[in-house]
Amino acid sequence: GYRPAIADAAAKQMPGLYQALSTQWWVDELYGKILLRPIALLSDLLFQLVDRAVIDASVNGTGMAVEASGDAAHRAHSGFLSHYLLLMYAGSVIFLVFWFLLS
């Protein structure tokens, strides 16, 4: 078991070694400074660059595109058959113009 008298005697004779052993050779501190801190900094950087700039922007852009297309579709759907026929006619004319220009 643990004998405080031996530990105290060792601490007095070899204070540097006793300090190193009692702090477990500073493994936790070195692990934190060498591995954990750089990993945390890298993850914060990637969060800012990838998550916020790329992923959030694409999700927000998709949402805005869906909202804009919904607004356009809402305006186009009036419920009047004559409007639908006019849009179909205009689309056909535009298609034919491009067909003849590109062929």
mmCIF file of C-alpha atoms in Angstrom:
data_model
loop_
_atom_site.group_PDB
_atom_site.id
_atom_site.type_symbol
_atom_site.label_atom_id
_atom_site.label_comp_id
_atom_site.label_asym_id
_atom_site.label_seq_id
_atom_site.Cartn_x
_atom_site.Cartn_y
_atom_site.Cartn_z
ATOM 1 C CA GLY A 1 0.000 0.000 0.000
ATOM 2 C CA TYR A 2 0.845 3.636 0.124
ATOM 3 C CA ARG A 3 3.500 4.603 2.678
ATOM 4 C CA PRO A 4 3.662 8.372 3.239
ATOM 5 C CA ALA A 5 7.007 8.197 5.062
ATOM 6 C CA ILE A 6 8.750 6.639 2.036
ATOM 7 C CA ALA A 7 7.118 9.120 -0.307
ATOM 8 C CA ASP A 8 8.181 12.042 1.882
ATOM 9 C CA ALA A 9 11.759 10.739 2.076
ATOM 10 C CA ALA A 10 11.922 10.310 -1.704
ATOM 11 C CA ALA A 11 10.508 13.808 -2.194
ATOM 12 C CA LYS A 12 13.238 15.279 0.013
ATOM 13 C CA GLN A 13 16.105 13.325 -1.576
ATOM 14 C CA MET A 14 15.046 13.692 -5.258
ATOM 15 C CA PRO A 15 12.599 16.581 -5.554
ATOM 16 C CA GLY A 16 12.796 16.835 -9.361
ATOM 17 C CA LEU A 17 12.149 13.150 -9.943
ATOM 18 C CA TYR A 18 9.438 13.095 -7.297
ATOM 19 C CA GLN A 19 7.715 16.070 -8.949
ATOM 20 C CA ALA A 20 7.922 14.420 -12.380
ATOM 21 C CA LEU A 21 6.541 11.146 -11.076
ATOM 22 C CA SER A 22 3.797 12.754 -9.020
ATOM 23 C CA THR A 23 2.580 14.666 -12.074
ATOM 24 C CA GLN A 24 2.804 11.478 -14.198
ATOM 25 C CA TRP A 25 5.661 12.912 -16.276
ATOM 26 C CA TRP A 26 3.354 15.745 -17.380
ATOM 27 C CA VAL A 27 1.785 13.446 -19.972
ATOM 28 C CA ASP A 28 -1.634 15.085 -19.662
ATOM 29 C CA GLU A 29 -0.173 18.571 -20.093
ATOM 30 C CA LEU A 30 1.941 17.540 -23.088
ATOM 31 C CA TYR A 31 -0.998 15.682 -24.622
ATOM 32 C CA GLY A 32 -3.135 18.780 -24.268
ATOM 33 C CA LYS A 33 -0.544 21.127 -25.759
ATOM 34 C CA ILE A 34 0.781 18.881 -28.526
ATOM 35 C CA LEU A 35 -2.397 17.136 -29.686
ATOM 36 C CA LEU A 36 -5.560 18.618 -28.273
ATOM 37 C CA ARG A 37 -4.871 22.330 -28.750
ATOM 38 C CA PRO A 38 -3.865 22.033 -32.461
ATOM 39 C CA ILE A 39 -6.809 19.738 -33.161
ATOM 40 C CA ALA A 40 -9.172 22.201 -31.495
ATOM 41 C CA LEU A 41 -7.721 25.114 -33.487
ATOM 42 C CA LEU A 42 -7.972 23.146 -36.729
ATOM 43 C CA SER A 43 -11.544 22.130 -36.004
ATOM 44 C CA ASP A 44 -12.498 25.752 -35.274
ATOM 45 C CA LEU A 45 -10.869 26.856 -38.522
ATOM 46 C CA LEU A 46 -12.626 24.144 -40.520
ATOM 47 C CA PHE A 47 -15.909 25.033 -38.822
ATOM 48 C CA GLN A 48 -15.549 28.646 -39.909
ATOM 49 C CA LEU A 49 -14.375 27.885 -43.450
ATOM 50 C CA VAL A 50 -16.276 24.762 -44.423
ATOM 51 C CA ASP A 51 -19.391 24.720 -42.303
ATOM 52 C CA ARG A 52 -20.292 28.376 -42.311
ATOM 53 C CA ALA A 53 -18.910 29.447 -45.681
ATOM 54 C CA VAL A 54 -19.742 26.389 -47.789
ATOM 55 C CA ILE A 55 -22.419 24.247 -46.171
ATOM 56 C CA ASP A 56 -24.510 27.014 -44.618
ATOM 57 C CA ALA A 57 -24.221 29.128 -47.768
ATOM 58 C CA SER A 58 -25.371 26.272 -49.996
ATOM 59 C CA VAL A 59 -28.270 25.398 -47.708
ATOM 60 C CA ASN A 60 -29.340 29.039 -47.436
ATOM 61 C CA GLY A 61 -28.918 29.511 -51.202
ATOM 62 C CA THR A 62 -31.072 26.465 -51.890
ATOM 63 C CA GLY A 63 -33.738 27.787 -49.549
ATOM 64 C CA MET A 64 -33.716 31.181 -51.239
ATOM 65 C CA ALA A 65 -33.945 29.547 -54.687
ATOM 66 C CA VAL A 66 -36.924 27.452 -53.606
ATOM 67 C CA GLU A 67 -38.604 30.496 -52.100
ATOM 68 C CA ALA A 68 -38.007 32.555 -55.261
ATOM 69 C CA SER A 69 -39.333 29.809 -57.528
ATOM 70 C CA GLY A 70 -42.373 29.441 -55.279
ATOM 71 C CA ASP A 71 -43.028 33.172 -55.492
ATOM 72 C CA ALA A 72 -42.692 33.063 -59.278
ATOM 73 C CA ALA A 73 -45.000 30.063 -59.542
ATOM 74 C CA HIS A 74 -47.513 31.762 -57.261
ATOM 75 C CA ARG A 75 -47.597 34.816 -59.530
ATOM 76 C CA ALA A 76 -47.857 32.661 -62.663
ATOM 77 C CA HIS A 77 -50.824 30.650 -61.352
ATOM 78 C CA SER A 78 -53.691 33.042 -61.656
ATOM 79 C CA GLY A 79 -56.435 30.499 -62.234
ATOM 80 C CA PHE A 80 -57.406 31.946 -65.613
ATOM 81 C CA LEU A 81 -57.159 29.525 -68.548
ATOM 82 C CA SER A 82 -56.385 32.329 -70.965
ATOM 83 C CA HIS A 83 -53.224 33.211 -69.011
ATOM 84 C CA TYR A 84 -52.038 29.591 -69.151
ATOM 85 C CA LEU A 85 -52.656 29.449 -72.898
ATOM 86 C CA LEU A 86 -50.776 32.727 -73.396
ATOM 87 C CA LEU A 87 -47.790 31.401 -71.427
ATOM 88 C CA MET A 88 -47.792 28.156 -73.405
ATOM 89 C CA TYR A 89 -47.950 30.087 -76.689
ATOM 90 C CA ALA A 90 -45.108 32.431 -75.633
ATOM 91 C CA GLY A 91 -42.979 29.470 -74.530
ATOM 92 C CA SER A 92 -43.590 27.702 -77.840
ATOM 93 C CA VAL A 93 -42.623 30.802 -79.810
ATOM 94 C CA ILE A 94 -39.432 31.252 -77.764
ATOM 95 C CA PHE A 95 -38.583 27.562 -78.238
ATOM 96 C CA LEU A 96 -39.087 27.774 -82.004
ATOM 97 C CA VAL A 97 -37.010 30.952 -82.286
ATOM 98 C CA PHE A 98 -34.098 29.301 -80.477
ATOM 99 C CA TRP A 99 -34.594 26.093 -82.486
ATOM 100 C CA PHE A 100 -34.250 27.948 -85.808
ATOM 101 C CA LEU A 101 -31.411 30.178 -84.602
ATOM 102 C CA LEU A 102 -29.305 27.293 -83.273
ATOM 103 C CA SER A 103 -29.900 24.831 -86.113
#
